[in-house]
PDB file of C-alpha atoms in Angstrom:
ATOM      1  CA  UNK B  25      28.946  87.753  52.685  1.00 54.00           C
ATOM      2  CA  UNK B  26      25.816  85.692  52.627  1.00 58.00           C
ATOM      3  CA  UNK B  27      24.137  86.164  49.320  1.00 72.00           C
ATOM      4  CA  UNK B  28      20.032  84.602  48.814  1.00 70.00           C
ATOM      5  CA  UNK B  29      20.811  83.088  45.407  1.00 70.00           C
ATOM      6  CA  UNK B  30      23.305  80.627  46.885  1.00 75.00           C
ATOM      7  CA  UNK B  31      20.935  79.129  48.694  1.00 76.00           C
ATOM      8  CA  UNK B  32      20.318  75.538  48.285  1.00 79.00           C
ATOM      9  CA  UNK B  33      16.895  74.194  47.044  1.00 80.00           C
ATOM     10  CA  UNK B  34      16.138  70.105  47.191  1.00 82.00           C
ATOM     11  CA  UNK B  35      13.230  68.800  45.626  1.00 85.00           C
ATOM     12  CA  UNK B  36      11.197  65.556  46.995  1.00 84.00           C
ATOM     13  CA  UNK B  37       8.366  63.782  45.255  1.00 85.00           C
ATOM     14  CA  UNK B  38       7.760  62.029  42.201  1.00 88.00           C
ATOM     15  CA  UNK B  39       8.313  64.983  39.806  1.00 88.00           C
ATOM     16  CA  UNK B  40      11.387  67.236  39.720  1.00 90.00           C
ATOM     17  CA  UNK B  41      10.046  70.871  38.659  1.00 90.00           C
ATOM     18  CA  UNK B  42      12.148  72.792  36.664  1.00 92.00           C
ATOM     19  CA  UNK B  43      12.946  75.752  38.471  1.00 91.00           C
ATOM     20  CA  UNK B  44      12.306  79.386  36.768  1.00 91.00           C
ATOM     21  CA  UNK B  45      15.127  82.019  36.328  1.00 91.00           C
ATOM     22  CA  UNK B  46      12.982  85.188  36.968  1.00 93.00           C
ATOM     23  CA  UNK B  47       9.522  86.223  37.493  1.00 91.00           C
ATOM     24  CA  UNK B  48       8.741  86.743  33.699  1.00 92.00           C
ATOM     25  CA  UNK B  49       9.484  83.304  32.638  1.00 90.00           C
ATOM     26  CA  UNK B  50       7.359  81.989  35.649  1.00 90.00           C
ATOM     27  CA  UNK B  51       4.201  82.060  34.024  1.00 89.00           C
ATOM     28  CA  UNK B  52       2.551  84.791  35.980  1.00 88.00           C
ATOM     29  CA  UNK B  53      -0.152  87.150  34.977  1.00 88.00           C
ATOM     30  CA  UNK B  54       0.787  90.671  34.003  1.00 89.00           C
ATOM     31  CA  UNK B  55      -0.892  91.957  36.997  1.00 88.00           C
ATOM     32  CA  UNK B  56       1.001  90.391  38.703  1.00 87.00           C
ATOM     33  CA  UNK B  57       4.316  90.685  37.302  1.00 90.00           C
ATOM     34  CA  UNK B  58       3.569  94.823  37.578  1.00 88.00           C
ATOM     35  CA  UNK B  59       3.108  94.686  40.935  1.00 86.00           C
ATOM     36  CA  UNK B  60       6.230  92.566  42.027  1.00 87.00           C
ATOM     37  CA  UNK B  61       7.907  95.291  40.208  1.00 89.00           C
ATOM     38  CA  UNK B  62       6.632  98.131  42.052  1.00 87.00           C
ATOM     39  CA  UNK B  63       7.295  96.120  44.897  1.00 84.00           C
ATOM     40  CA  UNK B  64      10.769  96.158  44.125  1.00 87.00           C
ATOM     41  CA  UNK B  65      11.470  92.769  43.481  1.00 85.00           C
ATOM     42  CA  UNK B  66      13.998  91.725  41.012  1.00 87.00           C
ATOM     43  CA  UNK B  67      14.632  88.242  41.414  1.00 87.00           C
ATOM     44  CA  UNK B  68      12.683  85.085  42.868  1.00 88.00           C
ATOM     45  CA  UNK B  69      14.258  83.763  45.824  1.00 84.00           C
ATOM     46  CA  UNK B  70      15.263  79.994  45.156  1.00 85.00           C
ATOM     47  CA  UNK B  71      11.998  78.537  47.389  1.00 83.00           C
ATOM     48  CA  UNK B  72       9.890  80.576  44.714  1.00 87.00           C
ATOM     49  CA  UNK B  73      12.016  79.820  41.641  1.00 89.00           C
ATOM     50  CA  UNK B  74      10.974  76.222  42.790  1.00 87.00           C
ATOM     51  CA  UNK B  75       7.184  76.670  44.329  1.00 86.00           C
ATOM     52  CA  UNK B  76       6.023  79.181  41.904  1.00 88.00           C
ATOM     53  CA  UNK B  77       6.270  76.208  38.951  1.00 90.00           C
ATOM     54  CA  UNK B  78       5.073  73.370  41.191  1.00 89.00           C
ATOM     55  CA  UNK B  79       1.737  75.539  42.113  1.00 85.00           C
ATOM     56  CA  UNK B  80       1.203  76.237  38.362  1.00 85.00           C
ATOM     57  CA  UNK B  81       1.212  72.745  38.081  1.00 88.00           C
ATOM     58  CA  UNK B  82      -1.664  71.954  40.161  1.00 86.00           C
ATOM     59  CA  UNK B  83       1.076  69.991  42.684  1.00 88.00           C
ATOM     60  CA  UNK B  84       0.572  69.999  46.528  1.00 86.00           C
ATOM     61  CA  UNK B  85       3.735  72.046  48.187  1.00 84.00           C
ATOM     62  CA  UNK B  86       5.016  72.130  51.633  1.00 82.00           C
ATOM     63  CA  UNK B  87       8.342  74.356  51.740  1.00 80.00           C
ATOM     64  CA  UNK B  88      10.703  75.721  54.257  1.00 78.00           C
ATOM     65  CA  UNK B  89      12.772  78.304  53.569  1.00 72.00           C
ATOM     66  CA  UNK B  90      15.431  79.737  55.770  1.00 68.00           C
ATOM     67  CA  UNK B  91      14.831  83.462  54.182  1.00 59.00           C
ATOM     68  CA  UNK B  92      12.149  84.412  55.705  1.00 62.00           C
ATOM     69  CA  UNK B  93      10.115  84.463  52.326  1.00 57.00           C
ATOM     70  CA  UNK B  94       6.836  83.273  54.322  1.00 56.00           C
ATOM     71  CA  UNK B  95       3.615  83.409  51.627  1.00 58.00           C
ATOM     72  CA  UNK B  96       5.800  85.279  48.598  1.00 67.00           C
ATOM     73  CA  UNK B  97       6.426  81.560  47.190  1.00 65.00           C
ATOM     74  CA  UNK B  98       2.523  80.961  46.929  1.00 69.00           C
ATOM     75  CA  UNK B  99       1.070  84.477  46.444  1.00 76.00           C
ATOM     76  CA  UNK B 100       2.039  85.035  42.916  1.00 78.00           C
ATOM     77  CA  UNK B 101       0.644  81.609  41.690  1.00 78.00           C
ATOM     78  CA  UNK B 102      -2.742  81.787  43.582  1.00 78.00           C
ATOM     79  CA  UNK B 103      -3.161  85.256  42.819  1.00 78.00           C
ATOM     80  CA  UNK B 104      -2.355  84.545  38.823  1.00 80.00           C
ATOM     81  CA  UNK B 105      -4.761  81.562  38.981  1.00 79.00           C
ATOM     82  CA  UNK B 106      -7.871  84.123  40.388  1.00 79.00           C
ATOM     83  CA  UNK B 107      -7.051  86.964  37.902  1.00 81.00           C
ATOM     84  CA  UNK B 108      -7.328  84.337  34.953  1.00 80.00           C
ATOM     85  CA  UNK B 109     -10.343  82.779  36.343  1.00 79.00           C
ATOM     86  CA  UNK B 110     -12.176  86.197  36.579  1.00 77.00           C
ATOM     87  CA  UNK B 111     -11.004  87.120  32.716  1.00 80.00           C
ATOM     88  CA  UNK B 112     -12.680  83.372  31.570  1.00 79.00           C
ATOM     89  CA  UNK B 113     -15.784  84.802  33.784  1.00 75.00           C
ATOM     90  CA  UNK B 114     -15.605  81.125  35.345  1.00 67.00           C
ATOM     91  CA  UNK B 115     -16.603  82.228  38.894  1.00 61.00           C
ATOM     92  CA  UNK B 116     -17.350  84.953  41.246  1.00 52.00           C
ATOM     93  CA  UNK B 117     -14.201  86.008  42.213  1.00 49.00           C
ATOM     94  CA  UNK B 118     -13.081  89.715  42.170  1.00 52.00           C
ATOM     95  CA  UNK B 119      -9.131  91.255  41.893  1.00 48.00           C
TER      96      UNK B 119
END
């Protein structure tokens, strides 16, 4: 049986990111973290446990993922960087 958390993840670049156990320890704004919950998601897939820290970071990221996880890896960061940008009143965005 194939099961997503055996998957793999490699790392290349000058930095190794430590990759996050679950969405609460990745940093993300509350908003956020309510809405992966309603969406029903429990755990991070292993190409977010590893692009989800790197994007906090401020670090360009290219990854591939054979799960089919598409955007979900870069969503949650961006999305947390806007929401805390618009609470500091540091630009025009809206959430």
């Amino acid at each position: 049986m194939f099961r997503i958390a055996e998957i793999e993840v490699t790392q290349e670049g000058p930095v190794e990111v430590e990759l996050i156990k679950s969405f609460k320890d990745a940093g993300l704004h509350p908003v956020m973290l309510r809405n992966i919950k309603l969406a029903g998601y429990d755990a991070p897939t292993p190409i977010q446990k590893c692009t989800i820290p790197a994007i906090h970071r401020g670090y360009d990221t290219i990854a591939i993922a054979q799960t089919g996880s598409f955007i979900a890896p870069y969503l949650p960061p961006t999305r947390t960087w806007l929401l805390r940008k618009r609470e500091e009143g540091k630009d025009g965005c809206r959430a």
